[in-house]
Tab-separated table of C-alpha atoms in Angstrom:
chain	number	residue	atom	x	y	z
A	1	UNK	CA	1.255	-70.703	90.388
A	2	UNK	CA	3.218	-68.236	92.332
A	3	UNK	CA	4.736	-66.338	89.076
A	4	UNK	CA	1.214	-65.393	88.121
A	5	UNK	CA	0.286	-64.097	91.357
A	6	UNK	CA	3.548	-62.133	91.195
A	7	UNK	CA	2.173	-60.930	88.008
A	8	UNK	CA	-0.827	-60.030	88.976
A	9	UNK	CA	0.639	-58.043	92.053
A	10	UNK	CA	3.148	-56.297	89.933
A	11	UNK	CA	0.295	-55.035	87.536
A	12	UNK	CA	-1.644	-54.357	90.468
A	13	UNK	CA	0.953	-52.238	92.051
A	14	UNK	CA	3.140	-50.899	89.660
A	15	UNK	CA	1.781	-51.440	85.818
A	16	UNK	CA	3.622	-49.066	84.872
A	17	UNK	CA	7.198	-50.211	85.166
A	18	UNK	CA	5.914	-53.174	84.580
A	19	UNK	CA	5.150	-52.052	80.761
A	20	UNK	CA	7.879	-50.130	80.561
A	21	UNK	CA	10.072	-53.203	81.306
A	22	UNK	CA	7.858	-55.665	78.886
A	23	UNK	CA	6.886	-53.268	75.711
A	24	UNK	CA	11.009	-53.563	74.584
A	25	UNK	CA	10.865	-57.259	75.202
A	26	UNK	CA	8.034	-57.316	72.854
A	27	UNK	CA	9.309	-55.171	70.518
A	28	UNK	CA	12.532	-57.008	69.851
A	29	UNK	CA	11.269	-60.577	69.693
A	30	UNK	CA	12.381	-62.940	68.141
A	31	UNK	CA	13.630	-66.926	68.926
A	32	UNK	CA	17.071	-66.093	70.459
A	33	UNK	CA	15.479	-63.610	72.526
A	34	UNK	CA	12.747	-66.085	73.540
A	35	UNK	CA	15.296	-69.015	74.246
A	36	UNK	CA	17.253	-66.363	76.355
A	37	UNK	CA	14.520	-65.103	78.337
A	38	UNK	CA	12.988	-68.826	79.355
A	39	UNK	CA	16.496	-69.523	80.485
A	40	UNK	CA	17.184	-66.730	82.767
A	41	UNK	CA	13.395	-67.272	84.136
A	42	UNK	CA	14.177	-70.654	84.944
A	43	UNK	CA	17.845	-69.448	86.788
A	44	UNK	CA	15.561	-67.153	88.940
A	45	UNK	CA	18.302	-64.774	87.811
A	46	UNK	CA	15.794	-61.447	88.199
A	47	UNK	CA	17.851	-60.019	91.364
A	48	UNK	CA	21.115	-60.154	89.475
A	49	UNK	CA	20.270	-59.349	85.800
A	50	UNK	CA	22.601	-56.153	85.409
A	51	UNK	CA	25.159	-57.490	82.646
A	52	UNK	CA	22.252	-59.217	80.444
A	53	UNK	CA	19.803	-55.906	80.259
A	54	UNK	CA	21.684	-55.090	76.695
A	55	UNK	CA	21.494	-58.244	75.546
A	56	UNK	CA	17.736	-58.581	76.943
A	57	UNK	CA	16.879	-55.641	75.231
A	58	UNK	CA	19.202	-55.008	72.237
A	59	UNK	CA	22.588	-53.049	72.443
A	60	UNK	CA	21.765	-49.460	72.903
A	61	UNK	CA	18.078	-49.552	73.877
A	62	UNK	CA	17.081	-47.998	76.788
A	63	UNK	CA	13.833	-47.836	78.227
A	64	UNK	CA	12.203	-44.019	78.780
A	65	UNK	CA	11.628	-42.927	81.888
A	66	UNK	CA	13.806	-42.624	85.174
A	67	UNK	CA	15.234	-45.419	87.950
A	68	UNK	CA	15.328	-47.652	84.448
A	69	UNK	CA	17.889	-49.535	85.876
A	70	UNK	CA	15.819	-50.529	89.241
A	71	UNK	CA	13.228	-51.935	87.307
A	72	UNK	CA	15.292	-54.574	86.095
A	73	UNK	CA	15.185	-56.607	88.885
A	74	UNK	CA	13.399	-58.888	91.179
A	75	UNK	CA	9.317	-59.641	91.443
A	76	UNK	CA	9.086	-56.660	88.572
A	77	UNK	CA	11.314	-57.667	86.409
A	78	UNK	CA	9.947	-61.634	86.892
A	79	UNK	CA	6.741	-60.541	86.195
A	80	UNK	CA	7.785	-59.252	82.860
A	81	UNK	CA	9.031	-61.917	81.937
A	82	UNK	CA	6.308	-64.212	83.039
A	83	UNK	CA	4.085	-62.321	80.594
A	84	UNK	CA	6.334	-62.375	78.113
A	85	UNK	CA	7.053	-65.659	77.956
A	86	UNK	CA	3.471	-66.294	77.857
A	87	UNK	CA	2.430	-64.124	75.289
A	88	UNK	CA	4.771	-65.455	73.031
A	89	UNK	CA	5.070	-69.246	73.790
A	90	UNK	CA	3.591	-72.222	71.980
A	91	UNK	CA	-0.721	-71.530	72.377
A	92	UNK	CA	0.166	-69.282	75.829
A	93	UNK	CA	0.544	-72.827	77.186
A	94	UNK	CA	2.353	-72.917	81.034
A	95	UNK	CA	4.106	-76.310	81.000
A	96	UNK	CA	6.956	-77.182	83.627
A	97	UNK	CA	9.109	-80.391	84.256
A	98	UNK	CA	9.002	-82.498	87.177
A	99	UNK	CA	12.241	-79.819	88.200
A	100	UNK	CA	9.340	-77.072	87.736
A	101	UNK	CA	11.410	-75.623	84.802
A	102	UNK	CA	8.929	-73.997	82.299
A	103	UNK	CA	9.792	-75.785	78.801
A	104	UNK	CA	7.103	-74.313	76.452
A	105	UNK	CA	8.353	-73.571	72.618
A	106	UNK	CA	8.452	-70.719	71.249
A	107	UNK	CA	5.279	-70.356	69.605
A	108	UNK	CA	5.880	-69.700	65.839
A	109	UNK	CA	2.579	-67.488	64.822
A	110	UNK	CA	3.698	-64.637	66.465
A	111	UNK	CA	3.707	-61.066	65.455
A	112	UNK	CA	3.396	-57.807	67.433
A	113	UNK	CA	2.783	-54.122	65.709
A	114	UNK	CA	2.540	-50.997	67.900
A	115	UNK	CA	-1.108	-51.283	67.441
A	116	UNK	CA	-1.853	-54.405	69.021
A	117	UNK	CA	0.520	-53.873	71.686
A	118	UNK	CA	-0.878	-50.761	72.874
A	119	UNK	CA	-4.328	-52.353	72.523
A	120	UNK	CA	-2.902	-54.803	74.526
A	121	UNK	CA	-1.284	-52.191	77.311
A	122	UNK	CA	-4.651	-50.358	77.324
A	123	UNK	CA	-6.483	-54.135	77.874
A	124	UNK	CA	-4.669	-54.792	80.948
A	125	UNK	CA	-4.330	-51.442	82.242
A	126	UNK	CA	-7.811	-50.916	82.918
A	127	UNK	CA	-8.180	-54.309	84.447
A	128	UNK	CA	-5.781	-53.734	87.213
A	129	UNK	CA	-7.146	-50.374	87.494
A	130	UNK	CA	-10.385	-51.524	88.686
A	131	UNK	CA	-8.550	-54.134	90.910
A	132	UNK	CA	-6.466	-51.183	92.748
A	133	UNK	CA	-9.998	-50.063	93.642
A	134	UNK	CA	-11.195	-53.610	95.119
A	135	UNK	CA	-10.421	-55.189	97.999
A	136	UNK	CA	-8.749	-58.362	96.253
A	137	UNK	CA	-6.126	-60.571	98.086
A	138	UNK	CA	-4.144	-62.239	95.983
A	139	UNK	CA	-2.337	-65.401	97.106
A	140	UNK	CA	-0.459	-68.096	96.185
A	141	UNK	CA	-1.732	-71.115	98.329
A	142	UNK	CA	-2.944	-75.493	98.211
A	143	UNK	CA	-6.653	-74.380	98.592
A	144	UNK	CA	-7.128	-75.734	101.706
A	145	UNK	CA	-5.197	-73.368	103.410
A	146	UNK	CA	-7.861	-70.936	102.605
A	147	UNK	CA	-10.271	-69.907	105.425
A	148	UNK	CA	-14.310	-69.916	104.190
A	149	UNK	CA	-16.727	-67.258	105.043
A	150	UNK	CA	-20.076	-67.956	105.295
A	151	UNK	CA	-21.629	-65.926	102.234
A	152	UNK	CA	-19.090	-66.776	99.963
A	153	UNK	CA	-18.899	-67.708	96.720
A	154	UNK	CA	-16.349	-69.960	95.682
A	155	UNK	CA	-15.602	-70.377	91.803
A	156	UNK	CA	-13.223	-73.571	91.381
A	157	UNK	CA	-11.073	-74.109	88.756
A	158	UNK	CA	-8.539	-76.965	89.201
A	159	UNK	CA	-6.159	-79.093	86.382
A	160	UNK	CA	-8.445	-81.044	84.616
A	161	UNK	CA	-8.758	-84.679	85.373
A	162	UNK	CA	-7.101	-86.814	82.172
A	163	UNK	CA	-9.925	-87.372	79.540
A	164	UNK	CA	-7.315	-90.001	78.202
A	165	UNK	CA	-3.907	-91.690	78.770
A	166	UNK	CA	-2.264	-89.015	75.885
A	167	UNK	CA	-4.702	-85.825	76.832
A	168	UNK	CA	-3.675	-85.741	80.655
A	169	UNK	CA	-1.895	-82.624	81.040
A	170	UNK	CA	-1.597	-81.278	84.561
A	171	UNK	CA	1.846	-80.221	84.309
A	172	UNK	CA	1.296	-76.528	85.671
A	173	UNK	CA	3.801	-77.124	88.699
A	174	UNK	CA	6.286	-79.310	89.650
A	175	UNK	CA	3.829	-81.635	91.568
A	176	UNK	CA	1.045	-81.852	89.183
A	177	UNK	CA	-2.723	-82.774	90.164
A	178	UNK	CA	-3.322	-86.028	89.893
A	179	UNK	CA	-6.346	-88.474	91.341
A	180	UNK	CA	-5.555	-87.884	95.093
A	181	UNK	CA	-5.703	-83.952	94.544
A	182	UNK	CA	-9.336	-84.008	93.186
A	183	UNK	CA	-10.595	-86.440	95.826
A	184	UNK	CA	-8.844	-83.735	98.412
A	185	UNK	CA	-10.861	-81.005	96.298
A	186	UNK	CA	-14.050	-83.365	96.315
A	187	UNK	CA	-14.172	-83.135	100.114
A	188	UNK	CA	-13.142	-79.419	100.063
A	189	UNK	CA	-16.145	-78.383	98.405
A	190	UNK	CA	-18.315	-81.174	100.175
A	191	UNK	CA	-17.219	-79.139	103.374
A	192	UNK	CA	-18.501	-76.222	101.844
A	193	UNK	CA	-22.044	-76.852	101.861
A	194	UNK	CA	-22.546	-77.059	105.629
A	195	UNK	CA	-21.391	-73.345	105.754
A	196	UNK	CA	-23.883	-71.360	103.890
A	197	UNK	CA	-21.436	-70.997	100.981
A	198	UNK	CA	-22.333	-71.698	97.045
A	199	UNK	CA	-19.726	-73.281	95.022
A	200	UNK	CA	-19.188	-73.916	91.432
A	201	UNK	CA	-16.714	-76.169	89.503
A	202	UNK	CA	-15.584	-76.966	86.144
A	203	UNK	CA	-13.944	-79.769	84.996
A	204	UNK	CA	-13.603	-82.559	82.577
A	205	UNK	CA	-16.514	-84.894	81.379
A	206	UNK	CA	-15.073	-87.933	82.776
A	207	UNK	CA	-16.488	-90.884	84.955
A	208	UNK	CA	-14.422	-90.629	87.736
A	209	UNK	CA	-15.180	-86.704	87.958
A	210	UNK	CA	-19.000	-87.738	87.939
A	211	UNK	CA	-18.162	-90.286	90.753
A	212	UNK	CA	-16.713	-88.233	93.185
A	213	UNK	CA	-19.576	-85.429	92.835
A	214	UNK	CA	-22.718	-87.754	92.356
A	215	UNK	CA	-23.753	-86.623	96.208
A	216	UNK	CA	-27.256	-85.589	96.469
A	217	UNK	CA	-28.119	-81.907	96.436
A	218	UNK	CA	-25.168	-81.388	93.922
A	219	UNK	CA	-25.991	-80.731	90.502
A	220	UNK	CA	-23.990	-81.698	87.746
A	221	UNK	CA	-23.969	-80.627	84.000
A	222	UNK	CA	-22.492	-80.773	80.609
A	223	UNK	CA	-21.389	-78.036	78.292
A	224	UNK	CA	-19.676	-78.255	75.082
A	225	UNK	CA	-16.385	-75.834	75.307
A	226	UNK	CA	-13.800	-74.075	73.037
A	227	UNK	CA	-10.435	-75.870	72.632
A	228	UNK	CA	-7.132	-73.819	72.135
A	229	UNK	CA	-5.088	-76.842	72.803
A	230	UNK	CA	-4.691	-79.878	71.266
A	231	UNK	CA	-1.675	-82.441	70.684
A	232	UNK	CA	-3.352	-84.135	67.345
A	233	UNK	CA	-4.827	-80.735	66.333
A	234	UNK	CA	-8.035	-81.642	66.727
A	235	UNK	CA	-9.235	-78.247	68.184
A	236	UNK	CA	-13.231	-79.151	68.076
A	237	UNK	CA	-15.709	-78.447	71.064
A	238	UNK	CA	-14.806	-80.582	74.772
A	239	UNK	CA	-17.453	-81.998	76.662
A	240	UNK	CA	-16.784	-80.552	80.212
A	241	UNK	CA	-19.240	-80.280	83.530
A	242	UNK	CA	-20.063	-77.436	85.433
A	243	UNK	CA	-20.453	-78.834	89.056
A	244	UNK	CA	-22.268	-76.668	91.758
A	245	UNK	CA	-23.994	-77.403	95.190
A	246	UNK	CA	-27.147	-75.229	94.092
């Protein structure tokens, strides 16, 4: 997902403006604002977003601080807007069409004080404080274009294979993840164990995840996991697997 690497670069690099650019967002939320915001995220209209900062941010609020007016524009301004949108969609859920157009409701239990927003600030703040003083690359890349290192440690997180013909959500981009995509992950990790590199996957509990891993030397398990999500509101334990190579 490359917004969320831009978002994580953008905190990374300049957290401040970032905030500075979100906090009035949050503060003047509501549904037209919401609607508003997913549309002009979906335009990639961040380079060219001067006549809409009033109606962004409510007639006659400006944002403290100087070069306001810079910060309302490109991979900054995005980024603000990616986090907005997901801290106040439908369960923080990133769902795009098959144009890659995010089309996530507005969620409707939301409420923000000054508390919990600066709780918030303070939250992520010190989380991309201790990444400005780590050597982390972020990219935004298929996975095989990544180069292992022996030593590594790979942690693997992929779109969850469909435990159903209704729960099958992979809709994260455009292309989605379907059957092909976890074989091509199958042998990516496969070619992982030759290189003195351990690996570790999650994923659903479902027979054709258990197929493509039941290799010998790789061990398989089940947990029982927390559900945020569910279509029939059903949000009870999932079965999923932790899959590792030792």
């Amino acid at each position: 997902n490359e917004d969320l690497i831009n978002a994580y670069r953008a905190l990374q690099e300049q957290d401040t403006a970032v905030f500075d650019v979100l906090w009035p967002m949050l503060r003047n939320h509501d549904g037209g604002l919401y609607y508003l915001v997913r549309d002009l995220y979906n335009a990639h209209a961040e380079d060219d977003i001067e006549s809409e900062i009033d109606e962004l941010i409510g007639p006659g609020v400006l944002l403290s601080g100087a070069d306001t007016r810079f910060h309302w524009q490109g991979p900054l301004l995005r980024a603000a807007w990616f986090i907005y949108l997901m801290v106040t969609c439908f369960n923080g859920l990133y769902r795009v069409n098959r144009s890659g157009a995010f089309n996530t409701p507005m969620g409707d239990k939301v409420s923000f004080s000054h508390h919990n927003i600066d709780d918030a600030v303070r939250v992520l703040r010190g989380g991309m404080l201790s990444r400005k003083h780590c050597k982390i690359e972020l990219r935004s890349v298929d996975f095989s274009a990544i180069t292992p290192a022996a030593g590594d440690f790979w942690y693997v997180d992929p779109p969850y294979a469909p435990v159903s013909e209704t729960a099958n959500f992979v809709s994260h981009t455009a292309q989605g993840f379907g059957y092909t995509d976890q074989i091509r992950l199958r042998d990516f990790c496969m070619s992982l164990n030759g290189l003195d590199i351990r690996w570790m996957q999650t994923n659903s509990d479902v027979q054709m995840i258990r197929e493509l891993y039941y290799y010998q030397g790789i061990r398989i398990e089940q947990i029982s996991a927390p559900r945020t999500i569910a279509a029939n509101g059903d949000r009870s334990d999932a079965a999923e697997l932790i899959i590792r190579n030792s």
